[in-house]
PDB file of N, CA and C in Angstrom:
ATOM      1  N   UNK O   1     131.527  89.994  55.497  1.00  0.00           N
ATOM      2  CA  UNK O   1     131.181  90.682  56.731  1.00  0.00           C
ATOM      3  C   UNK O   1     132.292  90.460  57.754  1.00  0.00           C
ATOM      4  N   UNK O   2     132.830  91.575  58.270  1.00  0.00           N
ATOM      5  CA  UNK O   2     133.565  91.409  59.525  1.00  0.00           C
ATOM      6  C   UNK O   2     132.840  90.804  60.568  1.00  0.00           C
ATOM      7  N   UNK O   3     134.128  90.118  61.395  1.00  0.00           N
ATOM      8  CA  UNK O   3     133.621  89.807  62.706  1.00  0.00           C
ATOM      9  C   UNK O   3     133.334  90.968  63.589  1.00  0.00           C
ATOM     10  N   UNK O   4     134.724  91.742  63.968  1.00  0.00           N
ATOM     11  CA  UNK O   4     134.927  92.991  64.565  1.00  0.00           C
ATOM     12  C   UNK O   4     134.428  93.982  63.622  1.00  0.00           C
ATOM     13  N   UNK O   5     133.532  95.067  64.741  1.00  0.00           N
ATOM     14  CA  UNK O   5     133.183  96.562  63.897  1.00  0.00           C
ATOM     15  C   UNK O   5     134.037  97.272  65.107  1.00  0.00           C
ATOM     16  N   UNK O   6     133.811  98.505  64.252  1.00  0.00           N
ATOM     17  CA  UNK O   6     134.551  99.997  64.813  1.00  0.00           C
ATOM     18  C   UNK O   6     133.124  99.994  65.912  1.00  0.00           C
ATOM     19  N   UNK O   7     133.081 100.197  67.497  1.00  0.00           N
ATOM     20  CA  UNK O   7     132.834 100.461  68.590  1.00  0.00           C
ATOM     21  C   UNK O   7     132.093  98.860  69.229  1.00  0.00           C
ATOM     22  N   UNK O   8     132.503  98.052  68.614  1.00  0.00           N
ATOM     23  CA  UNK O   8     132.590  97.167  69.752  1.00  0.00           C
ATOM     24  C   UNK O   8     133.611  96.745  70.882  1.00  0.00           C
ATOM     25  N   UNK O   9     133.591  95.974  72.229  1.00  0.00           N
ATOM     26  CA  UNK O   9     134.146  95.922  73.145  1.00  0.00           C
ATOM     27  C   UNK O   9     134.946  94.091  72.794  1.00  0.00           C
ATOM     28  N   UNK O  10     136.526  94.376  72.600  1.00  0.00           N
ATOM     29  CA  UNK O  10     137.091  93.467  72.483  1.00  0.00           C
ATOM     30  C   UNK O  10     138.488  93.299  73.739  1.00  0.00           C
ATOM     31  N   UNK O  11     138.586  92.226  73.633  1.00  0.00           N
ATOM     32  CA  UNK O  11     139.597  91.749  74.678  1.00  0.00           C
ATOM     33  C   UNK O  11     140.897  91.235  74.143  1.00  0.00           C
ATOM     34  N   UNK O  12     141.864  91.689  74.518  1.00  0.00           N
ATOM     35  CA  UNK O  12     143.393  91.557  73.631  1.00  0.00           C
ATOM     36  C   UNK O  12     143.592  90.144  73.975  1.00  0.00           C
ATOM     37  N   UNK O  13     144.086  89.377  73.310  1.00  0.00           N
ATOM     38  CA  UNK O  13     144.088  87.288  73.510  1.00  0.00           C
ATOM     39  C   UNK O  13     145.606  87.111  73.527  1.00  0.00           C
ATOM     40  N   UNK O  14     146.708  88.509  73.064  1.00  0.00           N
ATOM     41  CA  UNK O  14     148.007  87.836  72.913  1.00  0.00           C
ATOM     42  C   UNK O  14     148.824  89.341  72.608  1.00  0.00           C
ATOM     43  N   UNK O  15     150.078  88.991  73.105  1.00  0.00           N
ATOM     44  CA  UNK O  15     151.131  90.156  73.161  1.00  0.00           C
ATOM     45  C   UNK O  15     151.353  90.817  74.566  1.00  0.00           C
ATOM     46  N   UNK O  16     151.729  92.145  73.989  1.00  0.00           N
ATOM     47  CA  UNK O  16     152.098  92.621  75.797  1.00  0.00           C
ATOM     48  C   UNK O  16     150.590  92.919  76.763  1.00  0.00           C
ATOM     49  N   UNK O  17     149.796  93.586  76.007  1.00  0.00           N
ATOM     50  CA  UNK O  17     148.439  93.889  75.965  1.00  0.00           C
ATOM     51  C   UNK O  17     147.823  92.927  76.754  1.00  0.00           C
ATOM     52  N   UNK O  18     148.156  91.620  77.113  1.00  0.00           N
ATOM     53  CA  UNK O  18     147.208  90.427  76.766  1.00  0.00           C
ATOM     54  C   UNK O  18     146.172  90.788  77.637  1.00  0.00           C
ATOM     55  N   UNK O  19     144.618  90.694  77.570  1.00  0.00           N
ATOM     56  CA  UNK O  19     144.203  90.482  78.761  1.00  0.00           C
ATOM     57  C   UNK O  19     143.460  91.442  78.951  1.00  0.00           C
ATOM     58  N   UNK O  20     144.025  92.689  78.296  1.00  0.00           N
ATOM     59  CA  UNK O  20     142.994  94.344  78.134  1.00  0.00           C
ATOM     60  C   UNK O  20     141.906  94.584  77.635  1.00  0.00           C
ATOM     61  N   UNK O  21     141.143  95.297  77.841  1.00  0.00           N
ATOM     62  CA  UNK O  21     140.096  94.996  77.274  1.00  0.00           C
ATOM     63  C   UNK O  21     140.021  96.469  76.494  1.00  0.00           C
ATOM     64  N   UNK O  22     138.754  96.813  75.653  1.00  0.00           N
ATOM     65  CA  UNK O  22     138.835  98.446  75.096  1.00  0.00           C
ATOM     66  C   UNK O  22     137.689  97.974  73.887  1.00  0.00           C
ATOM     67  N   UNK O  23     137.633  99.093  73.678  1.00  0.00           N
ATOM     68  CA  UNK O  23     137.079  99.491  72.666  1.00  0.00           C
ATOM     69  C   UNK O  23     137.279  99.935  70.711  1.00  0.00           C
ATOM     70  N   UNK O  24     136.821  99.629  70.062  1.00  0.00           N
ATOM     71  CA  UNK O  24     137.633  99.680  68.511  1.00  0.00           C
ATOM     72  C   UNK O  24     137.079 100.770  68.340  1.00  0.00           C
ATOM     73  N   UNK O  25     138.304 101.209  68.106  1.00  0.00           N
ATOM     74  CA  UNK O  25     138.371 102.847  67.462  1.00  0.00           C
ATOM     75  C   UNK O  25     138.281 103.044  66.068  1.00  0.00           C
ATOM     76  N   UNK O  26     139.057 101.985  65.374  1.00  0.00           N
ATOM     77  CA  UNK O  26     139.169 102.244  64.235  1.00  0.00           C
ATOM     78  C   UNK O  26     139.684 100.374  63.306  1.00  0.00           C
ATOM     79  N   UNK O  27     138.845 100.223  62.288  1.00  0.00           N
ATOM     80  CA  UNK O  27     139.242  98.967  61.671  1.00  0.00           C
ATOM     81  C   UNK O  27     139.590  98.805  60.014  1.00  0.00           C
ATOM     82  N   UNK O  28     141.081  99.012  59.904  1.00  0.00           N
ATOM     83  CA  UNK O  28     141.807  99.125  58.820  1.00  0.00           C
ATOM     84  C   UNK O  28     142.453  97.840  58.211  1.00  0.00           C
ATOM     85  N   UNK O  29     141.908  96.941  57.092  1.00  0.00           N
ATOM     86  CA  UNK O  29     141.926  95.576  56.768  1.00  0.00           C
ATOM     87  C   UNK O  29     142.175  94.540  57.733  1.00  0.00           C
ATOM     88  N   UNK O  30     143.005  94.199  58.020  1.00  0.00           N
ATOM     89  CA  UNK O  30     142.782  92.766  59.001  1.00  0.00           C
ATOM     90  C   UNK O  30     143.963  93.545  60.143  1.00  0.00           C
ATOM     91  N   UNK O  31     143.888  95.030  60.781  1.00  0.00           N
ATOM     92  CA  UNK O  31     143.653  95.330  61.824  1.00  0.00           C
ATOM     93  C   UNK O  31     143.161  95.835  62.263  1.00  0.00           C
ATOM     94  N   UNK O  32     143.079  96.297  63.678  1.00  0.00           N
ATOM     95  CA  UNK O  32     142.366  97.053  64.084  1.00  0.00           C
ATOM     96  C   UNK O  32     142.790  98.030  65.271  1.00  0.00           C
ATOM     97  N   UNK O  33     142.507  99.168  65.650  1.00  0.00           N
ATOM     98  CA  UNK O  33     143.352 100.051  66.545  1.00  0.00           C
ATOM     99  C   UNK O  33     141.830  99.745  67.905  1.00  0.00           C
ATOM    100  N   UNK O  34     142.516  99.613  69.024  1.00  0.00           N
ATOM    101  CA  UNK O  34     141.674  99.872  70.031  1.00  0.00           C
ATOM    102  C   UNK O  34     142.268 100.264  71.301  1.00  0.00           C
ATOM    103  N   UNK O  35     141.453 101.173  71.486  1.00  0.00           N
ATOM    104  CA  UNK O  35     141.388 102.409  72.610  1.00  0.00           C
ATOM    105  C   UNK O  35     141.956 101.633  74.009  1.00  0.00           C
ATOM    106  N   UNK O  36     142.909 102.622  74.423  1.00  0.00           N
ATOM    107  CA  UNK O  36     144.144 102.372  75.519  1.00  0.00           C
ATOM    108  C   UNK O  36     144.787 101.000  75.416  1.00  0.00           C
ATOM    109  N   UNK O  37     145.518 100.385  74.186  1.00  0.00           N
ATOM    110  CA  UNK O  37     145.817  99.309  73.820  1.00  0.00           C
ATOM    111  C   UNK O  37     146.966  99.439  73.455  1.00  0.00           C
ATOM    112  N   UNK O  38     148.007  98.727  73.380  1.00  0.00           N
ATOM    113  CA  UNK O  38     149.144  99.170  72.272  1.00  0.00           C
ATOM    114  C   UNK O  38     149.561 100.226  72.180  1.00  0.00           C
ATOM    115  N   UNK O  39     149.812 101.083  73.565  1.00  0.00           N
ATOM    116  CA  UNK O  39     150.190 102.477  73.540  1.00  0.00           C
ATOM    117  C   UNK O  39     151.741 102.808  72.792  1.00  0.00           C
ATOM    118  N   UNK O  40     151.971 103.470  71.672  1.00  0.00           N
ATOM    119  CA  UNK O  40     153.119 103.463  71.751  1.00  0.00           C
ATOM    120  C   UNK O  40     153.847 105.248  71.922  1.00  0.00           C
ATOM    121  N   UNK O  41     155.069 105.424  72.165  1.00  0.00           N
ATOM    122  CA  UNK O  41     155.490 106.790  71.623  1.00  0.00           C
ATOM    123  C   UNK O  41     156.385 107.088  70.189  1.00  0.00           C
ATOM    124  N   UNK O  42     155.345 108.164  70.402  1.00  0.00           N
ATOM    125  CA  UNK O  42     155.777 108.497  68.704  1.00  0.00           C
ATOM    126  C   UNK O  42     156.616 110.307  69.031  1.00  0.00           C
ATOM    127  N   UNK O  43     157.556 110.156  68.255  1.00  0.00           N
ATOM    128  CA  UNK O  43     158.400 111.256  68.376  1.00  0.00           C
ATOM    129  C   UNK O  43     158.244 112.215  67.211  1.00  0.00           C
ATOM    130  N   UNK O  44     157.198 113.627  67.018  1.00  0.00           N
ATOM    131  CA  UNK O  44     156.931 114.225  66.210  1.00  0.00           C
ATOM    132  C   UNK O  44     157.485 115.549  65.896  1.00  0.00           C
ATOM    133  N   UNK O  45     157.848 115.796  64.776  1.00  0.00           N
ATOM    134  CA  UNK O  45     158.276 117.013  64.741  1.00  0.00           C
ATOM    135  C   UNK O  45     157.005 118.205  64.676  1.00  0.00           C
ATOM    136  N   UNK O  46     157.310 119.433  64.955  1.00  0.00           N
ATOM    137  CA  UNK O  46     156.460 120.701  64.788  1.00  0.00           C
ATOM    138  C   UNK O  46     155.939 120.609  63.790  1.00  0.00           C
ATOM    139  N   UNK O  47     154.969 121.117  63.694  1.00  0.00           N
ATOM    140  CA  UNK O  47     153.840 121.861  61.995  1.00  0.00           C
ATOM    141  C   UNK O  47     153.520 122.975  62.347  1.00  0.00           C
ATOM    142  N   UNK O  48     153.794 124.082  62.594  1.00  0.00           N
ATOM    143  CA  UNK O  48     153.541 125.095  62.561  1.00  0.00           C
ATOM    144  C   UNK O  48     152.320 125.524  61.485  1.00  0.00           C
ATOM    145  N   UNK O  49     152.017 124.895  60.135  1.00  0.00           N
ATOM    146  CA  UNK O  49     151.138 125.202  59.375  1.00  0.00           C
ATOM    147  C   UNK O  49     149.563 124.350  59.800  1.00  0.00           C
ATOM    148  N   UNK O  50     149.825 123.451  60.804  1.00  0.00           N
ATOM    149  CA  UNK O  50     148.882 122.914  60.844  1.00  0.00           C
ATOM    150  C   UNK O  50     148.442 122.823  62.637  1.00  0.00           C
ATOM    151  N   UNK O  51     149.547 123.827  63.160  1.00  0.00           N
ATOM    152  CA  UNK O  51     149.311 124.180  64.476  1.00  0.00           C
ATOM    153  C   UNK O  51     150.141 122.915  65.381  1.00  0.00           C
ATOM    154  N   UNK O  52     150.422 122.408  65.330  1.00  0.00           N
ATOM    155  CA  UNK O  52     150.705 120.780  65.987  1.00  0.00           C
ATOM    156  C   UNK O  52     152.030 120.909  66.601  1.00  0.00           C
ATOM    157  N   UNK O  53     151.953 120.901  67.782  1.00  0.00           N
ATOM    158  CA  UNK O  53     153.317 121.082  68.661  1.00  0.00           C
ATOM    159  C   UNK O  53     154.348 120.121  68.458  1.00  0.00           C
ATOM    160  N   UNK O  54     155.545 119.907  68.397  1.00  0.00           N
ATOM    161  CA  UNK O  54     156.533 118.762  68.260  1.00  0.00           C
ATOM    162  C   UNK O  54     156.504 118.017  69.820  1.00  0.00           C
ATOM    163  N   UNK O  55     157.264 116.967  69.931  1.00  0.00           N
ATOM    164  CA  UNK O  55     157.668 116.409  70.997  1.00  0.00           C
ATOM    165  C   UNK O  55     157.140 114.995  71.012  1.00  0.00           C
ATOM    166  N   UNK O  56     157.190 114.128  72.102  1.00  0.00           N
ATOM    167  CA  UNK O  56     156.540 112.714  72.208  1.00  0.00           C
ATOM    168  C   UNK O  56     154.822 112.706  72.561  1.00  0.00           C
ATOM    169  N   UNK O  57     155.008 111.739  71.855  1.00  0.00           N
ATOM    170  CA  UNK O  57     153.101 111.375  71.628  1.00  0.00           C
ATOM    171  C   UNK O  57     153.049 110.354  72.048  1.00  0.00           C
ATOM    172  N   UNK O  58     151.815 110.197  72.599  1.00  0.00           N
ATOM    173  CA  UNK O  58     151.499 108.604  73.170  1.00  0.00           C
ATOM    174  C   UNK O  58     150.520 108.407  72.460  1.00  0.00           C
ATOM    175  N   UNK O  59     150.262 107.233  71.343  1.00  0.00           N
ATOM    176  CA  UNK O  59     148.875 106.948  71.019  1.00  0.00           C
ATOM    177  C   UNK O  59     149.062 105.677  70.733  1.00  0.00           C
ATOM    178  N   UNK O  60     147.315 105.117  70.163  1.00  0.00           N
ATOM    179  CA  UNK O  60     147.019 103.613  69.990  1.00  0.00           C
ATOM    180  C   UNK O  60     147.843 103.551  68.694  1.00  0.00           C
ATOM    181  N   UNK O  61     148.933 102.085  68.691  1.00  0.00           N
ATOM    182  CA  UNK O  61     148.988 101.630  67.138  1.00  0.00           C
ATOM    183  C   UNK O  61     148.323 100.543  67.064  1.00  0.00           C
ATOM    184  N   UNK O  62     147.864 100.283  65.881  1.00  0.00           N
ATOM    185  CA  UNK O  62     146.793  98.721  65.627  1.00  0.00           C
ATOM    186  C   UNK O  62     147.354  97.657  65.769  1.00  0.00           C
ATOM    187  N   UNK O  63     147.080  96.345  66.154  1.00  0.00           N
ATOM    188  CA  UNK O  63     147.279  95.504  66.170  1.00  0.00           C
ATOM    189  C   UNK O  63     146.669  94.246  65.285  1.00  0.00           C
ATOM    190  N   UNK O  64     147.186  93.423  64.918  1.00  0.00           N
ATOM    191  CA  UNK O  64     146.158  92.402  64.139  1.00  0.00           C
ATOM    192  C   UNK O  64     144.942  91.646  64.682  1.00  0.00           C
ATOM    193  N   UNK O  65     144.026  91.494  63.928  1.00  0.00           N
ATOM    194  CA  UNK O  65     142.680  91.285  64.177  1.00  0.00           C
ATOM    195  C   UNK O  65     142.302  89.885  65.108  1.00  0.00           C
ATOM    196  N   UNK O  66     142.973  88.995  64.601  1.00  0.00           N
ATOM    197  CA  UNK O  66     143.875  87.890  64.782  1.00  0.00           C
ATOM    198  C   UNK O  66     143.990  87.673  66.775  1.00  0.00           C
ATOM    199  N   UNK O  67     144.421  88.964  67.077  1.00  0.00           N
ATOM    200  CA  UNK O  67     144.810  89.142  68.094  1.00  0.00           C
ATOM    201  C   UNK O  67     144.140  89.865  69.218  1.00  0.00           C
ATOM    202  N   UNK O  68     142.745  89.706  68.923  1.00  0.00           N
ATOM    203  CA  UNK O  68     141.699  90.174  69.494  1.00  0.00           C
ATOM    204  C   UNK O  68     140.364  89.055  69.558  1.00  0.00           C
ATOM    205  N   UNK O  69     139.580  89.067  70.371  1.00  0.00           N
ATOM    206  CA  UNK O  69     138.516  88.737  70.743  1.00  0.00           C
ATOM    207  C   UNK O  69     137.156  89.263  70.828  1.00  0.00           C
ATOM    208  N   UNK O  70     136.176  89.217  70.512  1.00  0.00           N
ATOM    209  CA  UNK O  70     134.648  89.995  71.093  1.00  0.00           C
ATOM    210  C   UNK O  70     134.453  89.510  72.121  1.00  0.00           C
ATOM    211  N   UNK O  71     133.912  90.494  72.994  1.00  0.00           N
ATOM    212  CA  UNK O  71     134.128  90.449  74.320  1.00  0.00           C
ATOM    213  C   UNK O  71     132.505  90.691  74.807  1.00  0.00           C
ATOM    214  N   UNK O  72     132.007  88.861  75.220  1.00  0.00           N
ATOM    215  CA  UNK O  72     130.539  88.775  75.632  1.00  0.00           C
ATOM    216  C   UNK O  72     130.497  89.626  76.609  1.00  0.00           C
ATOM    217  N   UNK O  73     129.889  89.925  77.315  1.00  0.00           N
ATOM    218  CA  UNK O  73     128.809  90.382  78.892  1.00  0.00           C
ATOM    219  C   UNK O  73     128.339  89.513  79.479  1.00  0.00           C
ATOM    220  N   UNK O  74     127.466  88.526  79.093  1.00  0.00           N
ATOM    221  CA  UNK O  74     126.774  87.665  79.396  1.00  0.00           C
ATOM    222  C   UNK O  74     127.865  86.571  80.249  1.00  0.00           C
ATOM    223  N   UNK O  75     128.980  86.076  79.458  1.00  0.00           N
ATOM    224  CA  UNK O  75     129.689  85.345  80.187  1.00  0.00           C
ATOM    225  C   UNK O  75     130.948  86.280  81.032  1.00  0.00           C
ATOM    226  N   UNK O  76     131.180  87.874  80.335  1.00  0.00           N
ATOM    227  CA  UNK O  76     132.340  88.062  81.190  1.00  0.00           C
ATOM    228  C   UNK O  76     134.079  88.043  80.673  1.00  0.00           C
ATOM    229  N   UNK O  77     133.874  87.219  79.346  1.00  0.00           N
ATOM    230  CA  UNK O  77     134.914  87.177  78.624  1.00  0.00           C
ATOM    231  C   UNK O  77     135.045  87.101  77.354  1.00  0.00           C
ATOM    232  N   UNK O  78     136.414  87.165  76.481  1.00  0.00           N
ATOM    233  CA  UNK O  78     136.023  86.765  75.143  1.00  0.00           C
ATOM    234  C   UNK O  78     135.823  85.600  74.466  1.00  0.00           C
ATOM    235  N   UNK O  79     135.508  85.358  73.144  1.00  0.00           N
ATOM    236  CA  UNK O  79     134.218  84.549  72.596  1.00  0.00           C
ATOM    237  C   UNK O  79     134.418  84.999  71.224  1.00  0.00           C
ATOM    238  N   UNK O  80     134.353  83.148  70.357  1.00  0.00           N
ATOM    239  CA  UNK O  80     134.529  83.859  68.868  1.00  0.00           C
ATOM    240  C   UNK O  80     133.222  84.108  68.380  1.00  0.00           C
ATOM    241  N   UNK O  81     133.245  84.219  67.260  1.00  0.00           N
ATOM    242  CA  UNK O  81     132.046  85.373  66.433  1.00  0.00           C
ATOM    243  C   UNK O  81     132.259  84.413  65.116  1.00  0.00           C
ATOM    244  N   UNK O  82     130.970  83.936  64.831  1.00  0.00           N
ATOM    245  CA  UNK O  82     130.733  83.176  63.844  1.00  0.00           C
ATOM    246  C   UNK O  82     129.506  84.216  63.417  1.00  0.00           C
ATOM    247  N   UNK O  83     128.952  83.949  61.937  1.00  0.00           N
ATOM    248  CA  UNK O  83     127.867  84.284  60.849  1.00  0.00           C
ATOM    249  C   UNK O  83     127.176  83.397  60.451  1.00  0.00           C
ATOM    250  N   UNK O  84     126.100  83.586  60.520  1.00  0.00           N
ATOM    251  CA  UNK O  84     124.610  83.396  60.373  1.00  0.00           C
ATOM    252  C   UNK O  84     123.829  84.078  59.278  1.00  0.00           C
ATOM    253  N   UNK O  85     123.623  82.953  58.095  1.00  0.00           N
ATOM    254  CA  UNK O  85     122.533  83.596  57.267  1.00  0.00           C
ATOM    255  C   UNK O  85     120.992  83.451  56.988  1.00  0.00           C
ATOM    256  N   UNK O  86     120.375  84.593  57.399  1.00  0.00           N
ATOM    257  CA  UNK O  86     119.187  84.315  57.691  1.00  0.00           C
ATOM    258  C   UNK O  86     118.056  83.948  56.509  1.00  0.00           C
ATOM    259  N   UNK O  87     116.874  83.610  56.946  1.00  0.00           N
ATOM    260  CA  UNK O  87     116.160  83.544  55.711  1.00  0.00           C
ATOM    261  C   UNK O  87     116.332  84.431  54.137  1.00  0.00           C
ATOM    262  N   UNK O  88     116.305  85.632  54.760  1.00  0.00           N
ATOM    263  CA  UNK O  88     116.442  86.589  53.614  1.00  0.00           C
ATOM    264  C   UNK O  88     117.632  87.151  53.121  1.00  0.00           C
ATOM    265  N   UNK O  89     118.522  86.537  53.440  1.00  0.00           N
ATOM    266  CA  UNK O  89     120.069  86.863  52.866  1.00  0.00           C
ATOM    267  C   UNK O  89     120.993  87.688  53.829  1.00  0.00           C
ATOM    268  N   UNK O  90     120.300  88.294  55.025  1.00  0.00           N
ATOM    269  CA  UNK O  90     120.751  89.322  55.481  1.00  0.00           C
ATOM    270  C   UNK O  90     121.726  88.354  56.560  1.00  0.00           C
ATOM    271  N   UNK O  91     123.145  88.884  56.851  1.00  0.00           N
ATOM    272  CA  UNK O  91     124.043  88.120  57.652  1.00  0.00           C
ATOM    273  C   UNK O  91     124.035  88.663  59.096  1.00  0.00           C
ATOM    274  N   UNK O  92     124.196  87.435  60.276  1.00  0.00           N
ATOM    275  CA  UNK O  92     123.981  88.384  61.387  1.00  0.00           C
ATOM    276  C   UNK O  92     125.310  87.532  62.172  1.00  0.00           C
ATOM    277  N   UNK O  93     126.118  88.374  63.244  1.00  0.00           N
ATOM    278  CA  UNK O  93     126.963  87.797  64.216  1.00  0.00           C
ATOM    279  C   UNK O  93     126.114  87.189  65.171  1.00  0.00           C
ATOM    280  N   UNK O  94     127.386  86.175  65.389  1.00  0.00           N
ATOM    281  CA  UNK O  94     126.428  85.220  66.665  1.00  0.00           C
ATOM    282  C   UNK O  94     127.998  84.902  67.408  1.00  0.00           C
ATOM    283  N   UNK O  95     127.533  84.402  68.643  1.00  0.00           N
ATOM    284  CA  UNK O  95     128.448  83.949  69.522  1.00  0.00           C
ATOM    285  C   UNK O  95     128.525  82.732  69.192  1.00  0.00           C
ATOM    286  N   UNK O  96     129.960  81.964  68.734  1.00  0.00           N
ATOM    287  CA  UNK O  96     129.504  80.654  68.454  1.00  0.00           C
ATOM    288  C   UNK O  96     129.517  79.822  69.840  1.00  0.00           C
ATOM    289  N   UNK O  97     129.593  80.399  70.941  1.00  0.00           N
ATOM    290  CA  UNK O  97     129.505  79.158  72.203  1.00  0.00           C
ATOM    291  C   UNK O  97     127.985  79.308  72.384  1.00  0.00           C
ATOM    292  N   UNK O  98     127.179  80.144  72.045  1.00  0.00           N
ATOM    293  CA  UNK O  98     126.141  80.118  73.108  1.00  0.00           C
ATOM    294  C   UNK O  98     124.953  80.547  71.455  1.00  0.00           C
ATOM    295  N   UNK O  99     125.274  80.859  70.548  1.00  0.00           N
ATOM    296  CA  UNK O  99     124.620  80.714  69.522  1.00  0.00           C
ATOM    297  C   UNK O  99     123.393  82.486  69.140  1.00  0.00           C
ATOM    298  N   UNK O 100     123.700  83.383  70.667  1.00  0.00           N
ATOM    299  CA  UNK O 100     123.094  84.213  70.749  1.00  0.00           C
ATOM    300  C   UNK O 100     123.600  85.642  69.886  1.00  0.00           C
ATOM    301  N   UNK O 101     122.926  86.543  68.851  1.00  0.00           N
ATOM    302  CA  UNK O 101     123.193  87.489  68.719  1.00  0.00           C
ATOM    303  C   UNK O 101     124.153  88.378  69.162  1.00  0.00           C
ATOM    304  N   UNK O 102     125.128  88.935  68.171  1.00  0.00           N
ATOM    305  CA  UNK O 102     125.962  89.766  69.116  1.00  0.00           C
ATOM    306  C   UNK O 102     125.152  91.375  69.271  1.00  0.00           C
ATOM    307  N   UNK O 103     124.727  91.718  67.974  1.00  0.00           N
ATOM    308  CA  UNK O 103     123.964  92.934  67.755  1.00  0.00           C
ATOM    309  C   UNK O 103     122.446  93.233  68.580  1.00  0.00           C
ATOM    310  N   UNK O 104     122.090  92.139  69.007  1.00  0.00           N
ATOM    311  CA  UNK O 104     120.947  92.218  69.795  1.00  0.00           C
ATOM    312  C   UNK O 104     120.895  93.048  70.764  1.00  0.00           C
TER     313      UNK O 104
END
């Protein structure tokens, strides 16, 4: 089980980013892309077959997982994410400072 899913609210812990907060857009093995993070430009050529204009692009590139945080409410900041197995096998995230559900 991952710590991080695709639309939770994480907080960048390291790089230029540091400190940002956003949302996961997308989680591809041990990274993850999140929304207004890691903006970079990308210089594309035309597709005419697929409609797509050439020129510079600004979008999210991923960063490692590593390099992110889950980002409580309750306290305001980020917070690691430990697992919990419950009676019946089923695994649940927990905050390991405060021991509370993240999915709750």
């Amino acid at each position: 089980m991952n710590r991080i899913k695709k639309g939770d609210q994480v907080v960048v812990t390291a790089g230029k980013d540091k400190g940002k907060k956003g949302d996961v857009v997308r989680v591809a093995g041990d990274k993850v892309v999140v929304s207004n993070v890691n903006i970079v430009k990308r210089h594309t050529k035309p597709n005419p077959q697929l409609g797509q204009p050439g020129g510079v692009i600004e979008r999210e590139a991923p960063i490692h997982i590593s390099n992110v945080m889950l980002f409580n409410p309750a306290t305001g900041k980020g917070e690691r994410v430990g697992i919990k197995v419950l009676e019946d096998g089923r695994k649940l995230r927990v905050f390991r400072s405060s021991g509370e559900a993240v999915d709750a």
